[in-house]
Coordinates of C-alpha atoms and ligand atoms in Angstrom, one line a residue:
X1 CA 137.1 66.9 108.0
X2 CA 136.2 67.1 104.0
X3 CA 140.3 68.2 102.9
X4 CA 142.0 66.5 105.8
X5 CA 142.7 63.7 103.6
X6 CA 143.9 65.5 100.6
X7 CA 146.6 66.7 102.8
X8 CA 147.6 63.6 104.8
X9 CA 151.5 63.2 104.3
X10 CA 152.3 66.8 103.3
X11 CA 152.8 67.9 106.8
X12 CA 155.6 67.1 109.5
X13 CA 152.6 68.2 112.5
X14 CA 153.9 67.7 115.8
X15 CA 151.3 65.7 118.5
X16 CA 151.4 68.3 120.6
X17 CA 151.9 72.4 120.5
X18 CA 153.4 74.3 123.7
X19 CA 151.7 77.8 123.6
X20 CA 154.2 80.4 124.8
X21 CA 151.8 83.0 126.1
X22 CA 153.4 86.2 125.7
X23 CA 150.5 89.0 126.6
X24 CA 151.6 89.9 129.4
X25 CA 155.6 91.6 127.6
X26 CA 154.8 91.5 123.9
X27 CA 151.0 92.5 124.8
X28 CA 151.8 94.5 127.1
X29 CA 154.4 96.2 124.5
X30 CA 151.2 97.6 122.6
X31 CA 151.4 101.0 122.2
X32 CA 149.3 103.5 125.2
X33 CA 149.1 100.0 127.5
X34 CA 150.3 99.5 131.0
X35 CA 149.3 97.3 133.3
X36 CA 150.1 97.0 137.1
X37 CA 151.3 94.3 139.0
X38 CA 148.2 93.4 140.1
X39 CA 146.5 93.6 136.7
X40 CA 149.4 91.4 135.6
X41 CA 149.0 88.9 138.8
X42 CA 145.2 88.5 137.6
X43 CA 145.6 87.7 134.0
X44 CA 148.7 85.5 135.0
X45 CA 146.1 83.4 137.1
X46 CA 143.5 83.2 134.0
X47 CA 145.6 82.7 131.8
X48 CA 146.9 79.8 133.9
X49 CA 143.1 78.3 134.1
X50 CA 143.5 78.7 130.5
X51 CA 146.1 76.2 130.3
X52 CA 148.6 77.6 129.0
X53 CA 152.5 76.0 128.9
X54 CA 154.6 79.2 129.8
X55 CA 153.6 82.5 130.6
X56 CA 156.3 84.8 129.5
X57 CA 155.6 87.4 132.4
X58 CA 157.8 90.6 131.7
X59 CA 160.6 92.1 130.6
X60 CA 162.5 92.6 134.5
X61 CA 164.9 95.3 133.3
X62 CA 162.5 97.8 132.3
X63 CA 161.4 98.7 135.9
X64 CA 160.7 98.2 139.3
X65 CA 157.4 97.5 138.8
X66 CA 157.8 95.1 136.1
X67 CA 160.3 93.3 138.6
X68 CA 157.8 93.2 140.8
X69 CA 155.1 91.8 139.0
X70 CA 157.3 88.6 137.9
X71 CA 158.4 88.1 140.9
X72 CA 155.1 88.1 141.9
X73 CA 153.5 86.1 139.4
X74 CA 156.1 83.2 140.3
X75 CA 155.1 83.2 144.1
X76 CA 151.6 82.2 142.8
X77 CA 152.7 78.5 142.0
X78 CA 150.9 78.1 139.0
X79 CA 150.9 75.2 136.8
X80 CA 152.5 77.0 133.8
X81 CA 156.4 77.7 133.3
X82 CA 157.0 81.3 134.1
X83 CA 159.4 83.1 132.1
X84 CA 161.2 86.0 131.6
X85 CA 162.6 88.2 129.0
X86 CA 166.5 89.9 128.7
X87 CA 168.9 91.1 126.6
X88 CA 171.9 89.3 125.8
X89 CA 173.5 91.3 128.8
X90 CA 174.6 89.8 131.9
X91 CA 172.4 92.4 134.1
X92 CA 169.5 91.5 132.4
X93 CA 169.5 88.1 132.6
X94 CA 171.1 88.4 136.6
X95 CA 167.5 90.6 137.1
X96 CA 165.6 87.9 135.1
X97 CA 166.8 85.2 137.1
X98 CA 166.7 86.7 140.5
X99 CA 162.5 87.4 140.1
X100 CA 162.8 83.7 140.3
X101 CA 161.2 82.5 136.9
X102 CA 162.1 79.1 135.7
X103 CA 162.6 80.2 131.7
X104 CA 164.7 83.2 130.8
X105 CA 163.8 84.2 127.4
X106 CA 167.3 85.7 125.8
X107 CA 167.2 87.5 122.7
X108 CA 169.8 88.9 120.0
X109 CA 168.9 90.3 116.6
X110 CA 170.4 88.5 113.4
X111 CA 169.0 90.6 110.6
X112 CA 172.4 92.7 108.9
X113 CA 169.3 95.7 109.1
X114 CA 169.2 95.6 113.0
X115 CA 173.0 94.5 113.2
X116 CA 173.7 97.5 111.8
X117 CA 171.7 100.3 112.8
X118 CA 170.8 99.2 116.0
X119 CA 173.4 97.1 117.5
X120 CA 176.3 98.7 115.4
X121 CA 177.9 95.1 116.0
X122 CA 179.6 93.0 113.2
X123 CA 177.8 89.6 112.7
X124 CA 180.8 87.7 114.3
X125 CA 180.2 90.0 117.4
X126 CA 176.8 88.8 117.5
X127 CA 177.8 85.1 117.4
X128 CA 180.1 85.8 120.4
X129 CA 177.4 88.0 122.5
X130 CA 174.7 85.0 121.5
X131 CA 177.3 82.5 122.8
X132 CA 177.7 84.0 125.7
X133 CA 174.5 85.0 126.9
X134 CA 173.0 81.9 126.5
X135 CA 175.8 80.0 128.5
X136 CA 175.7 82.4 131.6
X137 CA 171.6 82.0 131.4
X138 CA 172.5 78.3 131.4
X139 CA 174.9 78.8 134.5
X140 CA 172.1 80.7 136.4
X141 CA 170.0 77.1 136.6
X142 CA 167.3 78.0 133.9
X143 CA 165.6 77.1 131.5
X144 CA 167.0 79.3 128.0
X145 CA 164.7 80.2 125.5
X146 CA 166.6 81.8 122.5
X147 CA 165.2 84.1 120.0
X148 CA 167.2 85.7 116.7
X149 CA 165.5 89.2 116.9
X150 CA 164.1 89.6 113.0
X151 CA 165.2 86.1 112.2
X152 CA 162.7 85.9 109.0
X153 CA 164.7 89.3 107.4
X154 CA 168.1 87.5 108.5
X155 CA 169.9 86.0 105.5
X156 CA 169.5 82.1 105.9
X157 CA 172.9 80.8 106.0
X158 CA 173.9 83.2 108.9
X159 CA 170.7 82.7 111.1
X160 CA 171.0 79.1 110.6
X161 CA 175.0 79.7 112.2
X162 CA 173.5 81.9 115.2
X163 CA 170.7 79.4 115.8
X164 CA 173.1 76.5 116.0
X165 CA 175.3 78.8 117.5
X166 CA 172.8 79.3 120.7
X167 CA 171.4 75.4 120.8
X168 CA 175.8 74.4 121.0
X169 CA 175.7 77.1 123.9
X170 CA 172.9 75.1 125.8
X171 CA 169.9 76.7 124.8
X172 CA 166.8 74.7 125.4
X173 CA 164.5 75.8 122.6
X174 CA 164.6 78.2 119.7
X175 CA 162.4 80.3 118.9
X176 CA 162.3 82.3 115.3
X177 CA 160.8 86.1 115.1
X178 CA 159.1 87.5 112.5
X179 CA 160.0 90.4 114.3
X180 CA 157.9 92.7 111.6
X181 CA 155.6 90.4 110.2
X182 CA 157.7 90.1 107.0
X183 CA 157.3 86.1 106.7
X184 CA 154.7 84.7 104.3
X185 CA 153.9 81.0 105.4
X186 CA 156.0 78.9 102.9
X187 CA 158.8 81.1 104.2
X188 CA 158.3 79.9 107.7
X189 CA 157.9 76.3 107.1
X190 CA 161.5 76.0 105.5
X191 CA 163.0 77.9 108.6
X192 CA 161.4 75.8 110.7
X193 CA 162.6 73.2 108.6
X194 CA 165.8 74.0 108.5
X195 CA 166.0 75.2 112.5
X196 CA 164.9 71.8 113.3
X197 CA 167.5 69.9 111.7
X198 CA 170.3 72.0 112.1
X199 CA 169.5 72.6 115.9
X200 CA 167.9 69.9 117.1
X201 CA 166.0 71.5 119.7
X202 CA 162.3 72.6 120.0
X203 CA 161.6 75.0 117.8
X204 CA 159.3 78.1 118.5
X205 CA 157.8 81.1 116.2
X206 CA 156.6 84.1 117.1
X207 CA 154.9 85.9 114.6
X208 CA 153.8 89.6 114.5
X209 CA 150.7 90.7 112.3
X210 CA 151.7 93.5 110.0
X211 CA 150.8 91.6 107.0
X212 CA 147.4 90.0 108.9
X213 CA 149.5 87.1 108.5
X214 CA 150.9 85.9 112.2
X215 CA 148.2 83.4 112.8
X216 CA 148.6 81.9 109.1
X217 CA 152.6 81.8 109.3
X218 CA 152.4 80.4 113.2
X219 CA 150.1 77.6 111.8
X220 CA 152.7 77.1 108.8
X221 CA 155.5 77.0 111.2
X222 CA 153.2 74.2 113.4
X223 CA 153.3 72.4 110.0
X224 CA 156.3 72.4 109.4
X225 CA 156.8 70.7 113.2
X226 CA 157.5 73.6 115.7
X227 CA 156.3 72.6 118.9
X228 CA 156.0 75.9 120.5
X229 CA 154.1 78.7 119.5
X230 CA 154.2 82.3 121.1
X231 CA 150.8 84.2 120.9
X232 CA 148.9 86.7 123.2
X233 CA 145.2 87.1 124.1
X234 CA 143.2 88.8 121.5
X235 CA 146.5 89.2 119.4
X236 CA 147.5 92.1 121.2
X237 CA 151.3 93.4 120.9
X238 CA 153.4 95.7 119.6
X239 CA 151.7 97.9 116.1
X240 CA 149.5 95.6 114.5
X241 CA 150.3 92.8 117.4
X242 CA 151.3 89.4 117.2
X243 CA 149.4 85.8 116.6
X244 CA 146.3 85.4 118.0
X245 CA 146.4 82.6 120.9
X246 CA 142.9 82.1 120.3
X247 CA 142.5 81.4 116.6
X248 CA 145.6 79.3 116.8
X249 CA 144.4 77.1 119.5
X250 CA 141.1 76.3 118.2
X251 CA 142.4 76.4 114.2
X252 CA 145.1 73.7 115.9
X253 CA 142.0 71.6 117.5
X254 CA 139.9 71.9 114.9
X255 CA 141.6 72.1 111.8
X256 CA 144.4 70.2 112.3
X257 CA 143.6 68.2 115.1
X258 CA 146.6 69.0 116.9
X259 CA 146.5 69.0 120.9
X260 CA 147.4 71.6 123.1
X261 CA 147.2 72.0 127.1
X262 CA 144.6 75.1 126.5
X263 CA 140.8 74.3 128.3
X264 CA 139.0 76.0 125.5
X265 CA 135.7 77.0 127.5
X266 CA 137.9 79.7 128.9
X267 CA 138.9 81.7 126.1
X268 CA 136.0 84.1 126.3
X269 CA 136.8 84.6 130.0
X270 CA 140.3 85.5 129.3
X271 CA 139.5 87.5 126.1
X272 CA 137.2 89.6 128.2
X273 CA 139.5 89.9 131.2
X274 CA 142.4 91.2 128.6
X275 CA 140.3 93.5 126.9
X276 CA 139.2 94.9 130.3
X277 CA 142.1 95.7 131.9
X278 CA 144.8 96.7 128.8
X279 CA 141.5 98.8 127.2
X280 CA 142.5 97.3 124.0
X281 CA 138.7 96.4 123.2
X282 CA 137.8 93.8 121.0
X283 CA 136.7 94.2 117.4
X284 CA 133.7 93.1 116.8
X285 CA 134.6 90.9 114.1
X286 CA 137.3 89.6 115.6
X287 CA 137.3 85.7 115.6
X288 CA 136.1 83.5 117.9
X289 CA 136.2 86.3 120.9
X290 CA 134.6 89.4 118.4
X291 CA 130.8 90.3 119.1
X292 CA 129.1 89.0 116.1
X293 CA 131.6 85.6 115.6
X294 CA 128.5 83.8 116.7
X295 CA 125.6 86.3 115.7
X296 CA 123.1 86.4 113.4
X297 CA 121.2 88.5 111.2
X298 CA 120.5 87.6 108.0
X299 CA 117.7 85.4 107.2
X300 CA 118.9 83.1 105.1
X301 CA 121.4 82.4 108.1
X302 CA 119.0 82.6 111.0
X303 CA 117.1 80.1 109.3
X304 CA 119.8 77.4 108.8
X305 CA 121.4 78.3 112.3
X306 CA 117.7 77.4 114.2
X307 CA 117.4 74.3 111.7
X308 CA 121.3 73.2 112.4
X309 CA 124.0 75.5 114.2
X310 CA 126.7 73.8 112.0
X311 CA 124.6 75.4 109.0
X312 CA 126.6 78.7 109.4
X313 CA 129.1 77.7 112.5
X314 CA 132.1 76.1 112.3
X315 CA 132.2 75.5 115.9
X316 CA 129.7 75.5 118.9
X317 CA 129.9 78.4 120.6
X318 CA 129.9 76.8 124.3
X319 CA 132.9 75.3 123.1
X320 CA 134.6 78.7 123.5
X321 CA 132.5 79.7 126.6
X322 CA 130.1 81.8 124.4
X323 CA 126.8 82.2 123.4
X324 CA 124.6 81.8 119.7
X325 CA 123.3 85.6 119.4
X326 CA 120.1 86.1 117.2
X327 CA 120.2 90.1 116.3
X328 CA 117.0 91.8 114.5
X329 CA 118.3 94.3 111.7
X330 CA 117.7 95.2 107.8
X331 CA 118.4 91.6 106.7
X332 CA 116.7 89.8 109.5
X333 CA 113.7 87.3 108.2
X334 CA 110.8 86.3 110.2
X335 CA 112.4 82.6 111.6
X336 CA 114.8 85.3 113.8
X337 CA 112.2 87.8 114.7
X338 CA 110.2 84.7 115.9
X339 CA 113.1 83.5 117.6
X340 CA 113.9 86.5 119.1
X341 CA 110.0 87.3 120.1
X342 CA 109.9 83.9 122.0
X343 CA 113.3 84.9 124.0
X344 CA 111.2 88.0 125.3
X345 CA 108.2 85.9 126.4
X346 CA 106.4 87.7 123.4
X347 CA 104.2 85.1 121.7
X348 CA 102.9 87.1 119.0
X349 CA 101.1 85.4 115.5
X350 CA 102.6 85.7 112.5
X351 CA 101.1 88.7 111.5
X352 CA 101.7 90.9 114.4
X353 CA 105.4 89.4 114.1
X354 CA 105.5 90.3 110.7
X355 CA 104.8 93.5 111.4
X356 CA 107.4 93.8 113.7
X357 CA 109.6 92.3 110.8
X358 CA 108.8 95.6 108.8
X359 CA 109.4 97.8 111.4
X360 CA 113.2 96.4 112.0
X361 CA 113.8 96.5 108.4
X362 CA 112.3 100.4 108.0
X363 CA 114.9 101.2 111.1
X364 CA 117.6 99.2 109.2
X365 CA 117.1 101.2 106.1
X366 CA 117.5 104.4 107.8
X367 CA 120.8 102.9 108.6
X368 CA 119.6 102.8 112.3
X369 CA 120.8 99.3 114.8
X370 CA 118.2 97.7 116.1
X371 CA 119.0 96.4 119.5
X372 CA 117.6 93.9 121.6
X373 CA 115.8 96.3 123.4
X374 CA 114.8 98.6 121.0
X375 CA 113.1 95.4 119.3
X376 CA 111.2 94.5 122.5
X377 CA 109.7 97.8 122.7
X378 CA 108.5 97.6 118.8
X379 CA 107.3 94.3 119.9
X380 CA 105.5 95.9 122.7
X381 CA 104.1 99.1 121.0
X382 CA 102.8 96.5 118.2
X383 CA 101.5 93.6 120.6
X384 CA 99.8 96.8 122.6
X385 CA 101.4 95.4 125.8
X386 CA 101.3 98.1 127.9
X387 CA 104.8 99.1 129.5
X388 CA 103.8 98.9 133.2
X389 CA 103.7 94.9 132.5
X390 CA 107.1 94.7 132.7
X391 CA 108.4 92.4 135.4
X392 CA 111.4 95.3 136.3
X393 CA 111.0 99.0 135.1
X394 CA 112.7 102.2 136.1
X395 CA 110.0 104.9 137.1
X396 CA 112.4 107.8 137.9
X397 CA 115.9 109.1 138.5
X398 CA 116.9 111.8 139.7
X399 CA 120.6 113.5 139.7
X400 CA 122.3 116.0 140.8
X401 CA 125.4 117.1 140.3
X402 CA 128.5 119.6 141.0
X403 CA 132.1 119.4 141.4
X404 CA 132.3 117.3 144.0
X405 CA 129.9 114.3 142.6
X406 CA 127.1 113.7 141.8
X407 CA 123.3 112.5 144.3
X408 CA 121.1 109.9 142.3
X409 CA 117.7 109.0 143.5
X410 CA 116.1 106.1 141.9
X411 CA 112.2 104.7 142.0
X412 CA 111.9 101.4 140.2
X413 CA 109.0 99.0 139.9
X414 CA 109.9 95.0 140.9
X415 CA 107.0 93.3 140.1
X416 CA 103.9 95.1 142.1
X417 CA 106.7 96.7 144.5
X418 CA 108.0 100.3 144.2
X419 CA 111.4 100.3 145.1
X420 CA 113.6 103.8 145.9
X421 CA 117.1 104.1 146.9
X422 CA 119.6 107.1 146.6
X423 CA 123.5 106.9 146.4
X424 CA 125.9 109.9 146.2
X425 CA 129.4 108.9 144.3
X426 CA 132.4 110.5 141.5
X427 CA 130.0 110.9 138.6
X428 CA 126.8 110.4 137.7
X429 CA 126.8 107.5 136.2
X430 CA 128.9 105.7 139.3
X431 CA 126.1 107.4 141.7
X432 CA 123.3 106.2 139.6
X433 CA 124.8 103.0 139.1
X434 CA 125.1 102.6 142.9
X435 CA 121.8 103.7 143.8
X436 CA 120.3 101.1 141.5
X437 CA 122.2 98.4 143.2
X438 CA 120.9 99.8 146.3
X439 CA 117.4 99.8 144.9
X440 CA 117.7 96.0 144.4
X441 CA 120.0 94.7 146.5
X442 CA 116.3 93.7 148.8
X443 CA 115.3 92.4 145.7
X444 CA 117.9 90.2 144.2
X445 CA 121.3 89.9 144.3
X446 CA 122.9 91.5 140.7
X447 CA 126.5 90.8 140.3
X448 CA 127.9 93.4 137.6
X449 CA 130.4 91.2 135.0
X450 CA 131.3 93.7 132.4
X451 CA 129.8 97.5 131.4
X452 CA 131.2 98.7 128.2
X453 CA 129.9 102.3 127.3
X454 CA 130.0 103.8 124.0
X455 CA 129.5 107.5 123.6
X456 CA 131.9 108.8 121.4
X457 CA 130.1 108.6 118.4
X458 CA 127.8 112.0 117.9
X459 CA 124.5 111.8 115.8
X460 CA 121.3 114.2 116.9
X461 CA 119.1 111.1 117.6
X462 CA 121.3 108.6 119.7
X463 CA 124.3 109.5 121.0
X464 CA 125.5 106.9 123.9
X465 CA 124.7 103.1 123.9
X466 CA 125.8 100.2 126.7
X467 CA 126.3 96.7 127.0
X468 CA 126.6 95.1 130.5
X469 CA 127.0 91.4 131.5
X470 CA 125.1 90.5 134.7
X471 CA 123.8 88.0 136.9
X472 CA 121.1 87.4 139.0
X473 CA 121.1 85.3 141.6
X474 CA 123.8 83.4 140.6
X475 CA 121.9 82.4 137.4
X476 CA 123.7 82.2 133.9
X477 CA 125.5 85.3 132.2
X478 CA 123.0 87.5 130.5
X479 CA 123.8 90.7 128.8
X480 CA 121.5 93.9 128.8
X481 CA 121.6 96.8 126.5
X482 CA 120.2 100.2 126.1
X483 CA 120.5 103.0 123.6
X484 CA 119.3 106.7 124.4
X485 CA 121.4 110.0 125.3
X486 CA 122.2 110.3 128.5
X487 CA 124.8 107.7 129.8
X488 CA 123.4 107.3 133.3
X489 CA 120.5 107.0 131.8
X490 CA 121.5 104.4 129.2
X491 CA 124.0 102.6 132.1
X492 CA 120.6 102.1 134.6
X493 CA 118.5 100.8 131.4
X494 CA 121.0 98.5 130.2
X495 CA 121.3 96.8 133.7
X496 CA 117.3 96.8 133.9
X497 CA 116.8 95.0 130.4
X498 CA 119.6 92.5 131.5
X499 CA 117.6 91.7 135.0
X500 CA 114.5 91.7 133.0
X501 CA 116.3 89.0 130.7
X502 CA 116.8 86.9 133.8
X503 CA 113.8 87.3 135.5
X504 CA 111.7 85.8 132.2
X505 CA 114.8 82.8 132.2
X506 CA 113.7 82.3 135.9
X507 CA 110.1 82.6 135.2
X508 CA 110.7 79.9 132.2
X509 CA 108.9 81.9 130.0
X510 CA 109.3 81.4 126.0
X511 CA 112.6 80.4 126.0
X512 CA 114.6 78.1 123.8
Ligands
KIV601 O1 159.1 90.5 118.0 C1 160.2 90.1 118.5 O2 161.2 89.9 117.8 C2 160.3 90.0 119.9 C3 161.5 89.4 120.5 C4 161.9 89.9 121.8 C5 161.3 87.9 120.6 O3 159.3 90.3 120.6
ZN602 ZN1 157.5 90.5 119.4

């Protein structure tokens, strides 16, 4: 690493980080998201293959459900701790326990702000409630987590008293809140400071991202020597969420070469599986799990990224369970349209390609995306490949619809076979979606990863694109797309170009 050693000696870094995964009660905290306890069981078990230390399952007072999904989660016997979160209140903490976690996460706020509007309780009264609370947890047989609600807007004298207060009571590790993302990282690293040596204990943070800043002030607080950081999946949480788990892991593996227990080839996985089931979807800029975090489009880019991935890439994308991404667009040069030509088993010269090149960037100028599909049939108009040569292509579909569902009937062509199939379902995208399985299951066996539909955007020419992640035949993920106006429509073509991906893979032809 070019800085590392301009820093050796200004940092207190601990060997090891414990990440407190907290998606499933501060995530699940973001506003419009519930999840069931079968939603929660699932992630629990990803996020377990993840590696993570403790998963901090739910907040048991809040409902039945929520009881029942910790409860649940801690019948799984999973590797990581399972934890819980409660008030300072016996009840709480009595519910807590009983679900039959090994960590009860307690938590009182410090700030004189919440003290006073919220608690209506003198900070004395606090000290006595913290006391308390973290001695009957203690008595209960667990494991005590403690957190000073809002502890970065907390005057430092008195949340250095409440935090020593808590670690004299019992409690087994501290944790610090920036409760509304008020910290900035110097802040952080002298109350981690400070927290250490006055308590003692392990120290966590756990960092909301109001300012943008939780992943900067949780890495600050890891230099100043906390051990345990609390983050979710995809930064999910309540407003603008809290730390990121997956920028911290990898900025703590590759940054700061700091270990934690977290298998990094499943972040992807467990980004995707968030994203599906809390419907927080994932920007497409968002690091290391966004979209384009490993695409490229420019051709300046492209160029250095097919000479040397490290060009433009600060880490592999395997190393996160992800793929390298070539996209054709206004800035594209002719190394990507090349590339991208070869993926399709299109081996065009240079001057057809570059014709295609013109094409993409006439499109990109008219502010249109060009995707992957939309390229391969420029390619295809240009090379004067006539479209019946397809390995896979849809011949018709028919639906019909009323208020009871909807009747697809599908014709597709699979090589020289036609292929028909009809399927009556809810809608008619499900019914067309199940006829085309129908239509291939003789031909292949398509497992259906992820479909992501976007048609809320209106403009006259294109108003519904998809995304789907397939395989076929158990080969490697491969993700289709299709752009047009109707969704079923869209749905069936994204799943064709994605089969048609994997058919050229299996045929070997022009790929990388
Ligand atoms: O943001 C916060 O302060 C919390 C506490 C319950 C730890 O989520
Ligand atoms: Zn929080």
């Amino acid at each position: 690493m070019a800085w590392r050693n301009l820093l050796s000696g200004e940092y207190n870094l601990p060997e090891r980080v414990s990440i407190f995964d907290t998606t499933l009660r501060d995530g699940e905290q973001t506003p419009g998201v519930a999840l069931t306890p079968e939603e929660k069981v699932e992630i629990a078990i990803q996020l377990d293959k993840l590696g993570v230390d403790i998963i901090e399952a739910g907040f048991p007072i809040t409902s039945k459900g929520e009881q029942k999904a910790v409860s649940d989660i801690c019948k799984l016997g999973l590797s990581a701790k399972i934890c819980a979160l409660a008030r300072c209140e016996k009840n709480d903490i009595d519910v807590a326990v009983d679900t039959g976690v090994d960590w009860v996460h307690v938590f009182l706020a410090t700030s004189d702000i919440h003290l006073k509007y919220k608690l209506r309780m003198t900070r004395e009264q606090a000290l006595t409630k913290i006391a308390e609370a973290v001695e009957y947890a203690k008595s209960r047989g667990v494991v005590v987590h403690y957190s000073a609600e809002d502890a970065t807007r907390t005057e430092h004298d008195f949340l250095m008293k409440a935090l020593k207060v808590a670690a004299d009571a019992g409690a087994d590790s501290i944790d610090i809140p920036d409760t509304v993302g008020f910290a900035i990282p110097m802040v952080i690293r002298k109350i981690v400071s400070s927290a250490k040596a006055v308590t003692g204990k392990p120290i966590a943070v756990h960092c909301h991202d109001d300012m943008g800043l939780a992943v900067a002030n949780s890495l600050s607080a890891v230099e100043a020597g906390a051990e345990i950081i609390h983050a979710t999946v995809n930064g999910i949480g309540e407003r603008a969420g809290n730390a990121s788990l997956e920028e911290i892991v990898v900025a703590l593996h590759t940054l700061y070469g700091v270990k934690t227990n977290i298998n990094l080839q499943e972040i992807y996985k467990t980004s995707k599986l968030v994203a599906k089931l809390t419907g927080v979807w994932i920007p497409k800029n968002k690091a290391i799990v966004g979209e384009n975090a490993f695409a490229h489009e420019s051709g300046i880019h492209v160029h250095g990224v097919l000479g040397s991935p490290e060009t433009y890439e600060p880490i592999m994308p395997e190393t996160v369970g992800r793929k390298r991404k070539i996209v054709a667009g206004k800035h594209s040069g002719i190394h990507g349209i090349d590339f991208m030509l070869k993926e399709y088993g299109l081996d065009m010269d240079r001057a057809k390609a570059k014709e295609v090149l013109e094409r993409v960037k006439t499109l990109g100028d008219m502010g249109m995306r060009v995707s992957d599909t939309k390229l391969k049939a420029i390619a295809e108009e240009i090379a004067g490949k006539p479209r019946d040569d397809r390995l896979i292509s849809l011949k018709g579909l028919d639906i019909t619809s009323n208020m009871n569902g909807a009747m697809a009937r599908i014709s597709l062509k699979i090589g020289d076979d036609i292929v028909m199939a009809e399927s009556f379902d809810k809608s008619p995208v499900a019914a067309s979606l199940s006829a085309l399985l129908n239509a291939l299951s003789s031909k292949m066996n398509v497992k259906l990863i992820d479909f992501k539909i976007d048609a809320t955007s209106y403009s006259p020419d294109l108003t519904c694109e998809a995304e789907v992640v397939l395989t076929v035949n158990d080969s490697q993920e491969l993700v289709g797309e299709a752009v047009g106006h109707d969704p079923a429509f869209v749905v069936v073509n994204a799943i064709i170009s994605g089969i048609e991906k994997a058919m050229l893979h299996a045929a070997g032809e022009g790929m990388v």
